[in-house]
C-alpha positions as a printed NumPy array, in Angstrom:
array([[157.179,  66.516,  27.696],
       [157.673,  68.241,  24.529],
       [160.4  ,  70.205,  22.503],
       [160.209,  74.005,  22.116],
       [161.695,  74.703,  18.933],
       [162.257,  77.994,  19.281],
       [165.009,  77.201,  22.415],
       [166.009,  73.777,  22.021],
       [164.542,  73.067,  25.292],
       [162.2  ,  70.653,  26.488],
       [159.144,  71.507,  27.87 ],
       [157.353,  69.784,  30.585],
       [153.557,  69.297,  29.404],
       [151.604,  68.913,  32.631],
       [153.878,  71.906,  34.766],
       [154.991,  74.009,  31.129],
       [158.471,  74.634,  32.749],
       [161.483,  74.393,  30.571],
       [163.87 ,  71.562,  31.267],
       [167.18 ,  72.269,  30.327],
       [168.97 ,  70.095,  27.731],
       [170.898,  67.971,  31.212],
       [167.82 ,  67.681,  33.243],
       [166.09 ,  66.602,  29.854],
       [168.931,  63.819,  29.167],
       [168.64 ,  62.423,  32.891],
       [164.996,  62.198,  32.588],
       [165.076,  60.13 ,  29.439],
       [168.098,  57.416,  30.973],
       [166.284,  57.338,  33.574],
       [162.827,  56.199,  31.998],
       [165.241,  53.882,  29.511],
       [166.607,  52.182,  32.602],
       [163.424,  51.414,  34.22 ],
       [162.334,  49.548,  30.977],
       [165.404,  48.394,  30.139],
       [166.772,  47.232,  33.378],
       [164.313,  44.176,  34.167],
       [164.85 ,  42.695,  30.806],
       [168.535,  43.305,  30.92 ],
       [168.3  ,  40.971,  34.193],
       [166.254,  38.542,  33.209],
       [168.66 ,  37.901,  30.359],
       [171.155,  37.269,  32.65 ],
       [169.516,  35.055,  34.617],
       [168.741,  32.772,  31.446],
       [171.46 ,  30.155,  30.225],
       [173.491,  31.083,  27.699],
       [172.964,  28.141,  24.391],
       [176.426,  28.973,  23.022],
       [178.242,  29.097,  26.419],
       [181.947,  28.767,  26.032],
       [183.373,  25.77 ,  27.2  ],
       [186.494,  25.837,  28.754],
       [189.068,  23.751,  27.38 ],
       [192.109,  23.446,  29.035],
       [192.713,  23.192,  32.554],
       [194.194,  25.067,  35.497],
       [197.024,  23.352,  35.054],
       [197.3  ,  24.148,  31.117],
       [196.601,  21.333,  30.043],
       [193.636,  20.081,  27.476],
       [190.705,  18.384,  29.648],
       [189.918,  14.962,  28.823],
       [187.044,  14.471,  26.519],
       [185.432,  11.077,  25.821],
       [187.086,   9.832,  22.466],
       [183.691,   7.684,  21.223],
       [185.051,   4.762,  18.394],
       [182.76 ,   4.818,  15.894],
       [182.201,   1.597,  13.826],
       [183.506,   3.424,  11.003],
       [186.967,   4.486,  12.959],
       [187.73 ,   0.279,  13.968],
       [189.215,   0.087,  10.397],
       [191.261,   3.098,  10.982],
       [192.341,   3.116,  14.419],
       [194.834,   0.028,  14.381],
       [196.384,   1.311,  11.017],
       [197.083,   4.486,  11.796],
       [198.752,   3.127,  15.831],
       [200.966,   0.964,  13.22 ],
       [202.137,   3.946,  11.116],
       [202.956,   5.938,  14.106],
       [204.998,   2.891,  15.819],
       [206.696,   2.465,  12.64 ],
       [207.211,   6.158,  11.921],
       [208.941,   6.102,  15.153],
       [211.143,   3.138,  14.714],
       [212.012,   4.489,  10.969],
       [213.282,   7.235,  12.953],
       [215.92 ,   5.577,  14.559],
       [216.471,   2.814,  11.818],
       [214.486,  -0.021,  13.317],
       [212.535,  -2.367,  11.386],
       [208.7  ,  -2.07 ,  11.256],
       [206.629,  -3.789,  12.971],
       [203.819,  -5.862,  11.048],
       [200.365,  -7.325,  12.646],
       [199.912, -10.123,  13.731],
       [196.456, -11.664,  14.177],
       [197.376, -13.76 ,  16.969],
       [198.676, -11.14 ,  19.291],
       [195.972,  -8.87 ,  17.996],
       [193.661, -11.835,  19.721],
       [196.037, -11.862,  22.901],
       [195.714,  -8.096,  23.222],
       [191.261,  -7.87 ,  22.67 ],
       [191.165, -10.725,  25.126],
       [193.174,  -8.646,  27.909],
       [191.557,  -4.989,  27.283],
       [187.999,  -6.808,  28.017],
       [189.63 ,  -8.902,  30.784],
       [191.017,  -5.486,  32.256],
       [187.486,  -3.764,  31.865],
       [185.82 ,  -6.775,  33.574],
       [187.848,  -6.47 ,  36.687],
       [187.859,  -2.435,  36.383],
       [192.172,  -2.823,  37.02 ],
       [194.509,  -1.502,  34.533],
       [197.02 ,  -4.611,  35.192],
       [199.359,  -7.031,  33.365],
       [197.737, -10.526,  34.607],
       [194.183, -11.274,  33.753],
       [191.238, -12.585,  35.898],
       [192.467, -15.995,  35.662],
       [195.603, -15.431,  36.931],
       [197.464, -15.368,  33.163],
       [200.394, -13.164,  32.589],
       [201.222, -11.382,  29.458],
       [203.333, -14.576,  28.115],
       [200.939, -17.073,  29.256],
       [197.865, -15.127,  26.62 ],
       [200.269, -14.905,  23.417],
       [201.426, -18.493,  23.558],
       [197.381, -19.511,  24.132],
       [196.942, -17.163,  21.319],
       [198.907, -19.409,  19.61 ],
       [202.035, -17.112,  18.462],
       [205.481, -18.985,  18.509],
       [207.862, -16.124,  18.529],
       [208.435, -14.762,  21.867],
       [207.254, -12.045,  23.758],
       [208.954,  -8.913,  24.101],
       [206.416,  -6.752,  25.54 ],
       [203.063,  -5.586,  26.489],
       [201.292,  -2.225,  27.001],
       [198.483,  -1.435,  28.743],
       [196.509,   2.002,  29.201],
       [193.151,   2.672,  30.783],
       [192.286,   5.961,  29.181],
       [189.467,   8.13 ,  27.538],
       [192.088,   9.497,  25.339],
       [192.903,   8.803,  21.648],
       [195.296,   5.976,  20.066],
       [197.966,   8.259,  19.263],
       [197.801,  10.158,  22.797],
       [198.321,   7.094,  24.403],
       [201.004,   6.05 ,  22.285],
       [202.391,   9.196,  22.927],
       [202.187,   9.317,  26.825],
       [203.861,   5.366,  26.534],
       [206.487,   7.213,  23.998],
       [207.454,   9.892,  27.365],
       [208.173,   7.109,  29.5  ],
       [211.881,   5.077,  29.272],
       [209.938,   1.951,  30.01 ],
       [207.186,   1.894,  27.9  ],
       [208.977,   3.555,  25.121],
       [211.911,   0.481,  25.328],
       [208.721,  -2.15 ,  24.429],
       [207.442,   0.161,  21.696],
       [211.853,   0.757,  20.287],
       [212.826,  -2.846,  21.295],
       [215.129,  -3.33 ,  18.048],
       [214.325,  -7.089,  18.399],
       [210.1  ,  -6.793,  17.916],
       [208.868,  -7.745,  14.627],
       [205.013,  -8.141,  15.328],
       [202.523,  -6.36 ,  17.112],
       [199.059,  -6.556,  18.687],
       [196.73 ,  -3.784,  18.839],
       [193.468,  -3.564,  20.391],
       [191.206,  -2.259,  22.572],
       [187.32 ,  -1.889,  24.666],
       [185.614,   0.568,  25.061],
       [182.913,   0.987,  27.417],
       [179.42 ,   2.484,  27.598],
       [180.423,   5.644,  29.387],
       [183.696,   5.642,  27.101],
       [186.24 ,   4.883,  29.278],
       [189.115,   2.862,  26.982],
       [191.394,  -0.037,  28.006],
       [194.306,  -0.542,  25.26 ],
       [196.411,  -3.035,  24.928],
       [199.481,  -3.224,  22.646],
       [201.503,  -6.627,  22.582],
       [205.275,  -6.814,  20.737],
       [206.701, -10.069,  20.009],
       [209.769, -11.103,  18.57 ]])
């Protein structure tokens, strides 16, 4: 097929007839879709490396993602729980809590006890309640609470979801706690159990 200059027309080499400008245009999409079209659908077919991933839920909400604790963020995650707490309490003109290394112990021993028997519940595998593990611990003052949370979610998520609950919230407000215990245990696929222990 070739252009006649003097018309503007195309003319067909093997036949010589002249193809108007629209049969021209047809003949050309038509030859660009038979290359074209193949590759178009094999790159469909392929996976896409940058592929969006969704987000949030049907319901609106963010979908969980696995929250892996570094060694770097086990320095950081207990401080930054007790700033929030006492953030909290500052707002309605409590006292702040401080840490305290004994119900710190009482609280690791229960989120690996919890793991262990794959049960997000107050009493461990032997049987021990919450009170029972802080005086073993060795604390003297008494017990005014304890949280518990099995989770993939962040330290300050879970505080929050304990924060939307009248319960919870009442361990985390209690105007008479003066200590805390924070910890936690991860597992190999991420999963979390917290535990956060008050005491008076």
């Amino acid at each position: 097929m070739g252009l006649n200059p003097d018309k503007g027309f195309a003319k067909e080499r093997s036949t010589g007839r002249v193809l108007r400008p629209l049969d021209w245009c047809l003949r050309m999409k038509r030859r660009v879709f038979l290359l074209l079209g193949p590759a178009l659908a094999l790159a469909a077919c392929s996976p896409v490396a940058d592929a969006v991933v969704p987000t949030v839920g049907t319901d609106g909400r963010p979908l969980p993602r696995v929250y892996q604790i570094t060694p770097a963020d086990q320095n950081v995650i207990p401080f930054r729980l007790l700033d929030s707490v006492n953030t909290l309490r500052a707002a309605k003109s409590l006292t702040p809590l401080a840490f305290d290394v004994r119900l710190n112990a009482a609280a690791a021993t229960h989120s690996r006890d919890m793991s262990v028997q794959n049960r997000p519940w107050h009493f461990g595998s032997d049987g021990s309640s919450p009170l029972v593990r802080v005086q073993r611990s060795g604390y003297t003052g008494g017990l005014v609470g304890e949280l518990i949370s099995e989770t993939y979610e962040t330290e300050l998520e879970t505080l929050s979801t304990w924060m939307g609950q009248a319960d919870t919230r009442g361990i985390i407000m209690d105007p008479s706690a003066r200590n805390l215990g924070f910890a936690w245990f991860q597992e190999p696929g991420g999963k979390i159990w917290w535990t956060l222990v008050t005491g008076a």
